[in-house]
PDB file of C-alpha atoms in Angstrom:
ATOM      1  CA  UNK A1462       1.159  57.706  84.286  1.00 58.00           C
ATOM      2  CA  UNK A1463       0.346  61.360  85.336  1.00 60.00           C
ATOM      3  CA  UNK A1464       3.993  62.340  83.927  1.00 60.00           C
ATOM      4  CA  UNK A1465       3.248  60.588  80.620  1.00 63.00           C
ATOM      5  CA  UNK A1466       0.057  62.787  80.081  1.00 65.00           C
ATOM      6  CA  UNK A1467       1.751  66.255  80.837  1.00 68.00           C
ATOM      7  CA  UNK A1468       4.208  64.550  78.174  1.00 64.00           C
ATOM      8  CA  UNK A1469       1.362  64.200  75.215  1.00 66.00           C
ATOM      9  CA  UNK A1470      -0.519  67.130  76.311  1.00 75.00           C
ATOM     10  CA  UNK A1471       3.003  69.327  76.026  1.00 77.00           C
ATOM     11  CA  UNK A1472       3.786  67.733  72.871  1.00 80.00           C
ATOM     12  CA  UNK A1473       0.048  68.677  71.310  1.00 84.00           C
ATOM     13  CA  UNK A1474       0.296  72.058  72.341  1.00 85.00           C
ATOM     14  CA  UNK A1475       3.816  72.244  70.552  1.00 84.00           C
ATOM     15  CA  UNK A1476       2.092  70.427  67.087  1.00 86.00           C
ATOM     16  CA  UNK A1477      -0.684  73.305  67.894  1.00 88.00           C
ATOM     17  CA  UNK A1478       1.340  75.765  67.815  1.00 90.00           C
ATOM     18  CA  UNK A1479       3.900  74.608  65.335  1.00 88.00           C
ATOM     19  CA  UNK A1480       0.402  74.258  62.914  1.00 89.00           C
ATOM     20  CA  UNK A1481      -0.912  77.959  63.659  1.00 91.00           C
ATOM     21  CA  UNK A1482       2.848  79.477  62.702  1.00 89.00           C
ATOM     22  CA  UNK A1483       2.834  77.668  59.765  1.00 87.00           C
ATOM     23  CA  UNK A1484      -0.708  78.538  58.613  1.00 89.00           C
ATOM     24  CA  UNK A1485       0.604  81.795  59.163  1.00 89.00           C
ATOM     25  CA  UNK A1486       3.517  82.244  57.343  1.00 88.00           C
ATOM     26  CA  UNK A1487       1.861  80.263  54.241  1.00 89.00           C
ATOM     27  CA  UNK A1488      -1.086  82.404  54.338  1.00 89.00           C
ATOM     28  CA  UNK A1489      -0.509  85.347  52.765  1.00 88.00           C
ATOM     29  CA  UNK A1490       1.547  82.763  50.109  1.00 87.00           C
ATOM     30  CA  UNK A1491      -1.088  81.357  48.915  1.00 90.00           C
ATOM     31  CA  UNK A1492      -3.614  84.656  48.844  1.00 89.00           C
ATOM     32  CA  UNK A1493      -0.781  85.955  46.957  1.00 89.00           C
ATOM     33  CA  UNK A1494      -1.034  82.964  44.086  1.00 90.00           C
ATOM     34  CA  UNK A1495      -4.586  83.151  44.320  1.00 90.00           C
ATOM     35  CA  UNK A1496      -4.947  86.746  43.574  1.00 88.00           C
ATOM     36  CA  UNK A1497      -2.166  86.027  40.720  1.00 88.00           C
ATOM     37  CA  UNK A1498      -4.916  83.837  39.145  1.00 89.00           C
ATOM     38  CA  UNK A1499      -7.884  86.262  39.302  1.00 87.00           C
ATOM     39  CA  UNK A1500      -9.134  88.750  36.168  1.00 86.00           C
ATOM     40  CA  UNK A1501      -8.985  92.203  37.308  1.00 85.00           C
ATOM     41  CA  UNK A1502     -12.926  91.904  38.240  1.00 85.00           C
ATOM     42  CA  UNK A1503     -12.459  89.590  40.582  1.00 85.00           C
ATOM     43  CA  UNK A1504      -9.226  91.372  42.106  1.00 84.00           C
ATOM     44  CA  UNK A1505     -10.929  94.334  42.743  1.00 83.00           C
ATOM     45  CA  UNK A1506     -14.561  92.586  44.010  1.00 83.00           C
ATOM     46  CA  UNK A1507     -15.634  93.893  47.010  1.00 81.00           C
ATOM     47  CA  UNK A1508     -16.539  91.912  49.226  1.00 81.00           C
ATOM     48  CA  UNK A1509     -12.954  90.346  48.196  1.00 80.00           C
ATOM     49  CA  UNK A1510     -13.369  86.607  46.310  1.00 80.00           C
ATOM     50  CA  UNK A1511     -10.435  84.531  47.848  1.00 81.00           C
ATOM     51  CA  UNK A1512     -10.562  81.982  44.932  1.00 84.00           C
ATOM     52  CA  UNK A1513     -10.892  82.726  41.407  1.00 85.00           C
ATOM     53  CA  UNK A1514     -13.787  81.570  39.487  1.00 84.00           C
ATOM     54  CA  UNK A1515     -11.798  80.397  37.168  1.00 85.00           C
ATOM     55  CA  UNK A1516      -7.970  79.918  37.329  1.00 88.00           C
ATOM     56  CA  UNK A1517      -6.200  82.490  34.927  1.00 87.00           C
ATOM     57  CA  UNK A1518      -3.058  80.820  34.180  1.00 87.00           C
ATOM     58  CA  UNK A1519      -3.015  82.988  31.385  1.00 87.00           C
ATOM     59  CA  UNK A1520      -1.544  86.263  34.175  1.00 86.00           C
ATOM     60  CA  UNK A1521       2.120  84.533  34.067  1.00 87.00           C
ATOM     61  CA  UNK A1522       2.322  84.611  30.243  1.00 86.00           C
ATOM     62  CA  UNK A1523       1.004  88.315  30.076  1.00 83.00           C
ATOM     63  CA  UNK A1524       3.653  89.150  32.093  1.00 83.00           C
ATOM     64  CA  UNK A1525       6.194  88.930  29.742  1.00 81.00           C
ATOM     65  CA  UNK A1526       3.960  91.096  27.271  1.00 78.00           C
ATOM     66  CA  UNK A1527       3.898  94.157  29.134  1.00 69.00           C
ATOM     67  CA  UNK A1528       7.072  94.511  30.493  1.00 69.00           C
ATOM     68  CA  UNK A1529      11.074  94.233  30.212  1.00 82.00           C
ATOM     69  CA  UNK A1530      10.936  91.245  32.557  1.00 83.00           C
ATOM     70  CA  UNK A1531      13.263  89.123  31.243  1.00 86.00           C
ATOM     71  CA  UNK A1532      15.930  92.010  31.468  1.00 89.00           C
ATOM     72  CA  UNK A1533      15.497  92.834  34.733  1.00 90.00           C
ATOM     73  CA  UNK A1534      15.753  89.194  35.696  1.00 89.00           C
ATOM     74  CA  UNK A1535      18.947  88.565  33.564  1.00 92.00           C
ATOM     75  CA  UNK A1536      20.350  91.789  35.643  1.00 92.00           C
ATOM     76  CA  UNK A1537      19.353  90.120  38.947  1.00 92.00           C
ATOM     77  CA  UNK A1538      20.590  86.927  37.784  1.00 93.00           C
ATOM     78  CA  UNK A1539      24.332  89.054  37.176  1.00 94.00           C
ATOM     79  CA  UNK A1540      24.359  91.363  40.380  1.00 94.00           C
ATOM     80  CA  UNK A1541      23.437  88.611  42.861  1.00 93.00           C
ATOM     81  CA  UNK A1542      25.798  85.416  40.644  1.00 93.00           C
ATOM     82  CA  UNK A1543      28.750  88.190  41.265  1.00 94.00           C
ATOM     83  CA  UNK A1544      28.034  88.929  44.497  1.00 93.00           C
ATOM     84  CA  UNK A1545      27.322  85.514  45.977  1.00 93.00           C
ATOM     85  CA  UNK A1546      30.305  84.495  43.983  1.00 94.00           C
ATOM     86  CA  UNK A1547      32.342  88.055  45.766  1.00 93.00           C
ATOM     87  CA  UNK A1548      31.014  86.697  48.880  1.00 93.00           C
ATOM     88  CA  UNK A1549      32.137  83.785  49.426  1.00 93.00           C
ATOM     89  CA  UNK A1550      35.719  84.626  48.351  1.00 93.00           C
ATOM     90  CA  UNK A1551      35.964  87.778  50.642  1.00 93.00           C
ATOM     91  CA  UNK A1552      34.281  86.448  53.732  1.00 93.00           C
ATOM     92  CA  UNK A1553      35.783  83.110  53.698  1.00 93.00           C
ATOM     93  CA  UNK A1554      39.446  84.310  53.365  1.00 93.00           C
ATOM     94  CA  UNK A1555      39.093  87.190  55.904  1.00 93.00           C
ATOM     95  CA  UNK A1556      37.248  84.590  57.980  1.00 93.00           C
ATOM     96  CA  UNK A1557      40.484  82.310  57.576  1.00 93.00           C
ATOM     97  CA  UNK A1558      43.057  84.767  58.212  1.00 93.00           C
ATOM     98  CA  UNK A1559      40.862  86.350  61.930  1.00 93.00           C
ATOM     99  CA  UNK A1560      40.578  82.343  62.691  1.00 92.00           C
ATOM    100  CA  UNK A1561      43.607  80.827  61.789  1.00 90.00           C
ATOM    101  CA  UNK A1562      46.315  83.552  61.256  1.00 90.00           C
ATOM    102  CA  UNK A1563      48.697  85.410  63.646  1.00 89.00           C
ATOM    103  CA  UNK A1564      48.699  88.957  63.149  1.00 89.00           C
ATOM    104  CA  UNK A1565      49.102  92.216  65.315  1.00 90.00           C
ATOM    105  CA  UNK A1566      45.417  93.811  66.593  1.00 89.00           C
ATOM    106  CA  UNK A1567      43.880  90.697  65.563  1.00 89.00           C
ATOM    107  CA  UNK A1568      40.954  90.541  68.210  1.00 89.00           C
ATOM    108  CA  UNK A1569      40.854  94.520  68.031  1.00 92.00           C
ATOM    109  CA  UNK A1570      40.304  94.663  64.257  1.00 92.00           C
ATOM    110  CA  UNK A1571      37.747  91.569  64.495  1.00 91.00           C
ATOM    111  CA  UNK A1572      35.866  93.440  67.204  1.00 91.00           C
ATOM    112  CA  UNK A1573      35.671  96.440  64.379  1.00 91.00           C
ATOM    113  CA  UNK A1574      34.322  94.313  62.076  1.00 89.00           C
ATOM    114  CA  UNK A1575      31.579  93.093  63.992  1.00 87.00           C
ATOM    115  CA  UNK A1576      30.806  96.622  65.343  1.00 88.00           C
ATOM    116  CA  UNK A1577      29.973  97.387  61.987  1.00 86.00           C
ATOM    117  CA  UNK A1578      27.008  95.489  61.877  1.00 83.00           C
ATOM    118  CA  UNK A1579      25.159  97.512  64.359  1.00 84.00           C
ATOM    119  CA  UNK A1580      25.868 100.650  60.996  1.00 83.00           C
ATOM    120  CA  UNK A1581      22.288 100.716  59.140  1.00 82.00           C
ATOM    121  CA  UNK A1582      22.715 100.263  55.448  1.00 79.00           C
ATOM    122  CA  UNK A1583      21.056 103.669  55.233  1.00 80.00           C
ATOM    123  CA  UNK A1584      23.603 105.788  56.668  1.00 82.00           C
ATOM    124  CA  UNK A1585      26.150 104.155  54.367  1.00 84.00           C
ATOM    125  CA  UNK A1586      24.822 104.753  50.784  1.00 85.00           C
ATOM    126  CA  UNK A1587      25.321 108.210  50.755  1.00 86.00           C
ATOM    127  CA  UNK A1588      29.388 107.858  51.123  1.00 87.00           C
ATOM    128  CA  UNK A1589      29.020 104.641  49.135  1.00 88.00           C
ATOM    129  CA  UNK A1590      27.155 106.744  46.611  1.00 90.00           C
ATOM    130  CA  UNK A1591      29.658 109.717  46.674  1.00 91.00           C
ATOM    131  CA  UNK A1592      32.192 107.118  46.014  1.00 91.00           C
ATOM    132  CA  UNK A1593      30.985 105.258  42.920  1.00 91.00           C
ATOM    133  CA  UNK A1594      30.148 108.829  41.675  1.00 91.00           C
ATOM    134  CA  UNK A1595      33.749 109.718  41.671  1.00 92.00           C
ATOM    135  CA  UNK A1596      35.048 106.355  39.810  1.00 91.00           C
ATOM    136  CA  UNK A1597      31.754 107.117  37.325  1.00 90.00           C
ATOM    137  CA  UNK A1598      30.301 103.963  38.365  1.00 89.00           C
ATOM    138  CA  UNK A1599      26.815 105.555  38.557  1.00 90.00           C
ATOM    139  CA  UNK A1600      24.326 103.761  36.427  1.00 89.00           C
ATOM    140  CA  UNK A1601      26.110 100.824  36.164  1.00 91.00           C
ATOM    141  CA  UNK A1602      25.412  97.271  37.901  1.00 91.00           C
ATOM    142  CA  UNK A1603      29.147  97.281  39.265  1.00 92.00           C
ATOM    143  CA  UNK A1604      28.007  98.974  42.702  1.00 90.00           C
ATOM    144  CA  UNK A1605      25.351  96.427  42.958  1.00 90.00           C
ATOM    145  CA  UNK A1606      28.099  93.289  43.556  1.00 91.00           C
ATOM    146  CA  UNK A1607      31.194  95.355  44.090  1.00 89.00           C
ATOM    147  CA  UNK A1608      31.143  95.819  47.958  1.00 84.00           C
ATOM    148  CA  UNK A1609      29.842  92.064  48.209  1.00 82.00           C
ATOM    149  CA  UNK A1610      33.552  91.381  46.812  1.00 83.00           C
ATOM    150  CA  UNK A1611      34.927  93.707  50.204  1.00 80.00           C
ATOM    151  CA  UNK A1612      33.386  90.911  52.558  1.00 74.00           C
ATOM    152  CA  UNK A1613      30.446  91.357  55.023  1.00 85.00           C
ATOM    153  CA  UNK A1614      30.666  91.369  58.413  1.00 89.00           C
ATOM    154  CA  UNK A1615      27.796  88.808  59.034  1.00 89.00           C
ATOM    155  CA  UNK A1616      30.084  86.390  56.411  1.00 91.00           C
ATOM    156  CA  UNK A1617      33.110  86.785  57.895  1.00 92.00           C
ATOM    157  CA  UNK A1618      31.753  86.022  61.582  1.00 92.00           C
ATOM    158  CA  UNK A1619      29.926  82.495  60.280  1.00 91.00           C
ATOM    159  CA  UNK A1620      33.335  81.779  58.390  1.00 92.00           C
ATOM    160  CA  UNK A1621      35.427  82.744  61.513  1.00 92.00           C
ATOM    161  CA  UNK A1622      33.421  80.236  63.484  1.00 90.00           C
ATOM    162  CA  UNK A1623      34.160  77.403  60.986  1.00 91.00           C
ATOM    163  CA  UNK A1624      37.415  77.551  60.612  1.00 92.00           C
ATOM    164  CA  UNK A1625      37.861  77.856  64.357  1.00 92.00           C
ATOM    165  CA  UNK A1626      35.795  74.187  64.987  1.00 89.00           C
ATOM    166  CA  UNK A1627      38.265  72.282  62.571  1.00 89.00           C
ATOM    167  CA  UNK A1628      40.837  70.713  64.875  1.00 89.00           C
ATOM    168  CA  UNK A1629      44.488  72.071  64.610  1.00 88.00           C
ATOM    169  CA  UNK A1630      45.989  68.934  63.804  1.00 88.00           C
ATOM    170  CA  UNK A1631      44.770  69.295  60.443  1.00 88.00           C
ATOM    171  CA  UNK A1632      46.489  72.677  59.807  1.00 86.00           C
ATOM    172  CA  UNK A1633      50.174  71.053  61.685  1.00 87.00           C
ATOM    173  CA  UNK A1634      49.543  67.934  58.918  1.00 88.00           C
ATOM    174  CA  UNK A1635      48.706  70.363  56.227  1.00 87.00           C
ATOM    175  CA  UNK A1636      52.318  72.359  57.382  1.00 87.00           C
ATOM    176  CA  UNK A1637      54.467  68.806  57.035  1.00 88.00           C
ATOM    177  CA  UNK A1638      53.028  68.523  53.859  1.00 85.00           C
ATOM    178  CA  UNK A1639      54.366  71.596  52.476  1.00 86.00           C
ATOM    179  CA  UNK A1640      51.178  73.719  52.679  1.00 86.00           C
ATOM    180  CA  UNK A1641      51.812  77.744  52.707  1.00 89.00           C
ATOM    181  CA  UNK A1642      48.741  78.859  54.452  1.00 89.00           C
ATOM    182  CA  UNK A1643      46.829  80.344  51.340  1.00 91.00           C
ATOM    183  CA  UNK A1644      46.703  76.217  50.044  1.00 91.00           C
ATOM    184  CA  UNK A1645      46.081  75.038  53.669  1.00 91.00           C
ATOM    185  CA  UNK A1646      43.437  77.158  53.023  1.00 91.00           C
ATOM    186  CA  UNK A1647      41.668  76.233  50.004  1.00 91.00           C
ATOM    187  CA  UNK A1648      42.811  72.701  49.708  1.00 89.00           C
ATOM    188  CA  UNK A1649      42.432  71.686  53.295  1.00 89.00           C
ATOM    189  CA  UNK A1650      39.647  73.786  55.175  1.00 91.00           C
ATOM    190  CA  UNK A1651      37.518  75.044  52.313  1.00 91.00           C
ATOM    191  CA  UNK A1652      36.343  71.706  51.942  1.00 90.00           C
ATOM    192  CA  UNK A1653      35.097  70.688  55.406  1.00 90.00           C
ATOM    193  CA  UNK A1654      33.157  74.509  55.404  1.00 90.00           C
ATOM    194  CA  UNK A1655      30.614  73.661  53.129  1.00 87.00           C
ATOM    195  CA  UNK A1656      27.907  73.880  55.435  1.00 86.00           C
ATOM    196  CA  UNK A1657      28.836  77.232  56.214  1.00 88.00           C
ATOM    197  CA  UNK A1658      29.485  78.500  52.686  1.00 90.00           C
ATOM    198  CA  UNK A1659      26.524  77.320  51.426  1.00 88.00           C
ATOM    199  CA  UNK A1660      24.528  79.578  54.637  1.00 87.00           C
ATOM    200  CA  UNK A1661      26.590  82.617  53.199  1.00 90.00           C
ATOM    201  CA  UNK A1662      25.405  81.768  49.429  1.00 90.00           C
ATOM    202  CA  UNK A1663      21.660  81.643  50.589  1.00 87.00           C
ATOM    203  CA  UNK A1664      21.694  85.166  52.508  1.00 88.00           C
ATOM    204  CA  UNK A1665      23.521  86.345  49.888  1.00 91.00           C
ATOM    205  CA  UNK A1666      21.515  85.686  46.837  1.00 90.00           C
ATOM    206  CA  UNK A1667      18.432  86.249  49.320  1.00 88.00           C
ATOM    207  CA  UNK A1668      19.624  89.832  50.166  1.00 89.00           C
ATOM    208  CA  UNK A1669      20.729  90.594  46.735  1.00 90.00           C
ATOM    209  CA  UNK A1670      17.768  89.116  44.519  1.00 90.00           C
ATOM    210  CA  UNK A1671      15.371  91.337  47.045  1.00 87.00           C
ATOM    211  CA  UNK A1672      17.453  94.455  47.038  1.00 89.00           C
ATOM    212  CA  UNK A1673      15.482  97.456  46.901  1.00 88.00           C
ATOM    213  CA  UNK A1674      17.378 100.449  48.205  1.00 87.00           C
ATOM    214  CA  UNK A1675      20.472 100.424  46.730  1.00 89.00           C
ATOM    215  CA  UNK A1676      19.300  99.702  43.113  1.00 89.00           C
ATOM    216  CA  UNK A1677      16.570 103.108  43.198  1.00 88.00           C
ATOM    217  CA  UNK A1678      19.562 104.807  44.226  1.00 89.00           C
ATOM    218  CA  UNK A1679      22.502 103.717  41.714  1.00 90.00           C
ATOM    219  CA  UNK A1680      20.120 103.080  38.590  1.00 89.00           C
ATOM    220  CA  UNK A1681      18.337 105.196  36.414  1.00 88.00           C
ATOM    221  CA  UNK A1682      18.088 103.450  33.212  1.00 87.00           C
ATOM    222  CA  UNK A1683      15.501 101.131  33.092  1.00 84.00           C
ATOM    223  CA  UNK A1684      16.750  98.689  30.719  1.00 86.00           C
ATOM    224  CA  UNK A1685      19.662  98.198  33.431  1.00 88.00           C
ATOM    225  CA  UNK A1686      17.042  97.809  36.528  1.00 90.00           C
ATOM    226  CA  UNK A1687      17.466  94.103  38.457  1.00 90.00           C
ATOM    227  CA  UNK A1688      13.357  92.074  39.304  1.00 88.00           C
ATOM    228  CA  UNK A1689      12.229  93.985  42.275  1.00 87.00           C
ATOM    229  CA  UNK A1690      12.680  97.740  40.985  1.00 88.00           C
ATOM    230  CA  UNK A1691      12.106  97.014  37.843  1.00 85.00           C
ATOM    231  CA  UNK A1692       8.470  95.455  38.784  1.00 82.00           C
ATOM    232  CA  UNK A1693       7.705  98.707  40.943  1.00 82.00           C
ATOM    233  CA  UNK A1694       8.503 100.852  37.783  1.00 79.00           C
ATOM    234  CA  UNK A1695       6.328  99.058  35.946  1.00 73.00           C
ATOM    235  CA  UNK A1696       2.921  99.936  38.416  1.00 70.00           C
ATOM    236  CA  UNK A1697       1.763 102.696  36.236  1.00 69.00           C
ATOM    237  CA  UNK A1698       1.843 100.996  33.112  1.00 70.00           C
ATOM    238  CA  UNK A1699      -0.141  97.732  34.735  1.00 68.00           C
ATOM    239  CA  UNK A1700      -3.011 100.027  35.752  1.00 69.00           C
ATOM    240  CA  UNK A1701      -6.016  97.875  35.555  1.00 72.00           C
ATOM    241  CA  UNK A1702      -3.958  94.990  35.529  1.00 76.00           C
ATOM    242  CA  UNK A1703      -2.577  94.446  38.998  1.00 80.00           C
ATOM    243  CA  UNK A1704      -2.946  90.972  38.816  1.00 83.00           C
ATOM    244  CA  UNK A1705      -0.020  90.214  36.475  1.00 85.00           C
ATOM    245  CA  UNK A1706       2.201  92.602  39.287  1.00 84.00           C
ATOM    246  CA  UNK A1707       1.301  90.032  41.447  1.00 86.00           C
ATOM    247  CA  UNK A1708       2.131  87.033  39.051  1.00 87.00           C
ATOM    248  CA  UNK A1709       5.463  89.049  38.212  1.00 86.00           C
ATOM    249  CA  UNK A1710       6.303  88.974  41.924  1.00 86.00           C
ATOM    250  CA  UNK A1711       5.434  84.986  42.734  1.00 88.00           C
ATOM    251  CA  UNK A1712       7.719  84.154  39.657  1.00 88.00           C
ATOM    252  CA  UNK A1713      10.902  86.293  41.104  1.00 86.00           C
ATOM    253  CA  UNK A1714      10.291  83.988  43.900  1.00 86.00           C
ATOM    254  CA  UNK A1715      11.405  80.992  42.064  1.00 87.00           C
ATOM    255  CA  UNK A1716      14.887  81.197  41.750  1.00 87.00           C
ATOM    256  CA  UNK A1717      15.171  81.551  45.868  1.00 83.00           C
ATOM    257  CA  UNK A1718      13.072  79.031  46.573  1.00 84.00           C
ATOM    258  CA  UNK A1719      15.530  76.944  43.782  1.00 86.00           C
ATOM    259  CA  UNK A1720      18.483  77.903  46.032  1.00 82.00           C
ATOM    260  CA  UNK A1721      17.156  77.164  49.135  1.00 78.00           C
ATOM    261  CA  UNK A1722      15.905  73.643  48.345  1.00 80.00           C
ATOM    262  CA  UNK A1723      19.141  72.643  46.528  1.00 78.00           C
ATOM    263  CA  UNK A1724      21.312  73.757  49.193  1.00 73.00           C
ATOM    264  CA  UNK A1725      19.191  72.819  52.099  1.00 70.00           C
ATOM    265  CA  UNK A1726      20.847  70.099  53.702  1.00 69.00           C
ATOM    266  CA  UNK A1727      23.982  72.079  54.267  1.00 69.00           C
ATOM    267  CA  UNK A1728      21.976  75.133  55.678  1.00 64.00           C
ATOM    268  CA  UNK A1729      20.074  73.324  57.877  1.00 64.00           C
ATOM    269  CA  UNK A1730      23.305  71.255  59.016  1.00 64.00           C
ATOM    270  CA  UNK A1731      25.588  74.181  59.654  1.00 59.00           C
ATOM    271  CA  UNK A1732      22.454  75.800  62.493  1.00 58.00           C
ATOM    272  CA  UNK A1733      22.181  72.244  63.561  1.00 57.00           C
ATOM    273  CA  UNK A1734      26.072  71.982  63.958  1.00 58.00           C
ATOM    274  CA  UNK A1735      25.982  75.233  65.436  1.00 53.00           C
ATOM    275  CA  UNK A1736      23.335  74.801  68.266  1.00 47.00           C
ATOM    276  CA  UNK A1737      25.559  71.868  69.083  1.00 44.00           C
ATOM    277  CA  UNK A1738      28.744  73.433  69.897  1.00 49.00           C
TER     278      UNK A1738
END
């Protein structure tokens, strides 16, 4: 009896504490949408109102009045559809070849590639920077996706890891059949990595659709900026009108949240795969 209390008194505290995290992750969510809903009198009240009066739905259409929004979200849409796209190509095929694949300094060159990781994307851009200078690539979206296409190291480890679960019989039948390894490959294993190549997609278009850095460096025209720098170099001209900044952020939420419900299942399935093996 005693053991079956410390049971439900464990499992409260875990529903406790699961209920706190959420609360505060979702809070500054929903002060976010509520502030996207205020006039500017109310956004600036001090003491600060948490909800609006009255709901301005209006914010989300004025949006689109002040601004070259739906540019910068048909660049975004571009840069992180080719890189997603580069992504998964690159990472899975490098991820094949390290996994599957015989070839001299194998381990060696794999270690590389995962030392790489530990490289902060700020000491890179400069050389990166240098480079697309030379092949006048400079205010252009090309640098945006291009080094997507060259794999990333966090890819090609999650790929690795697939390919290495799927049994080798698979690969022998695939051999009697005729396969040459590129269509043993994509016929065979690219179809039982799903899980894994949707959890590439989503940290892809994640990391892409919030990039900051790299477009303020490459960009200068601002009919070619992607949704987050684009919003920032529109502060000044929302002065007295911060509100619809925040509106302008909540909507370049929705395509994420679009591509993390739709691929979901796999996402969650590849950790819970993972944490099995």
């Amino acid at each position: 009896m005693k053991v079956e209390r410390n049971f439900f008194s464990a499992k409260a505290i875990g529903y406790l504490i699961i209920t706190v995290s959420a609360l505060i992750m979702v809070m500054p969510f929903v002060t976010a949408l509520f502030n996207s809903l205020k006039t500017y009198a109310e956004f600036t009240a001090v003491p600060p109102r948490w909800i609006p009066e009255l709901f301005q739905w209006s914010n989300y259409a004025e949006v689109f009045k002040l601004g070259n929004f739906l540019d910068y979200t048909a660049n975004s849409f571009l840069v992180t559809f080719l890189s997603v796209l580069g992504a998964l190509l690159s990472c899975s095929m490098v991820g094949f070849a390290f996994a599957r694949l015989k070839f001299p300094l194998k381990n060696i060159l794999f270690v590389m590639v995962l030392g790489t990781m530990m490289i902060p994307p700020v000491v890179i851009i400069i050389p990166h920077f240098m480079i697309f200078k030379q092949m006048n690539l400079l205010d252009t979206l090309t640098p945006l996706w291009l080094l997507e296409c060259l794999a990333q190291p966090f890819g090609i480890f999650l790929m690795r890891q697939a390919f290495m679960s799927i049994p080798k019989e698979y690969e022998e039948s695939a051999k009697l059949d005729g396969c040459n390894p590129f269509q043993t490959y994509w016929r065979i294993f690219m179809p039982m990595v799903r899980p894994s190549l949707a959890t590439v997609a989503i940290f892809t278009f994640m990391t892409k659709w919030n990039e900051i850095l790299a477009p303020s460096i490459y960009l200068t025209s601002n009919e070619k900026f992607t949704l987050p720098i684009g919003i920032l170099s529109l502060s000044g001209q929302w002065f007295g009108n911060e509100q619809y900044m925040v509106a302008a952020a909540l909507m370049s939420l929705i395509p994420i949240l679009i591509v993390f419900l739709f691929a979901e299942r796999y996402f969650v399935s590849n950790f819970t795969n993972s944490g099995i093996k």
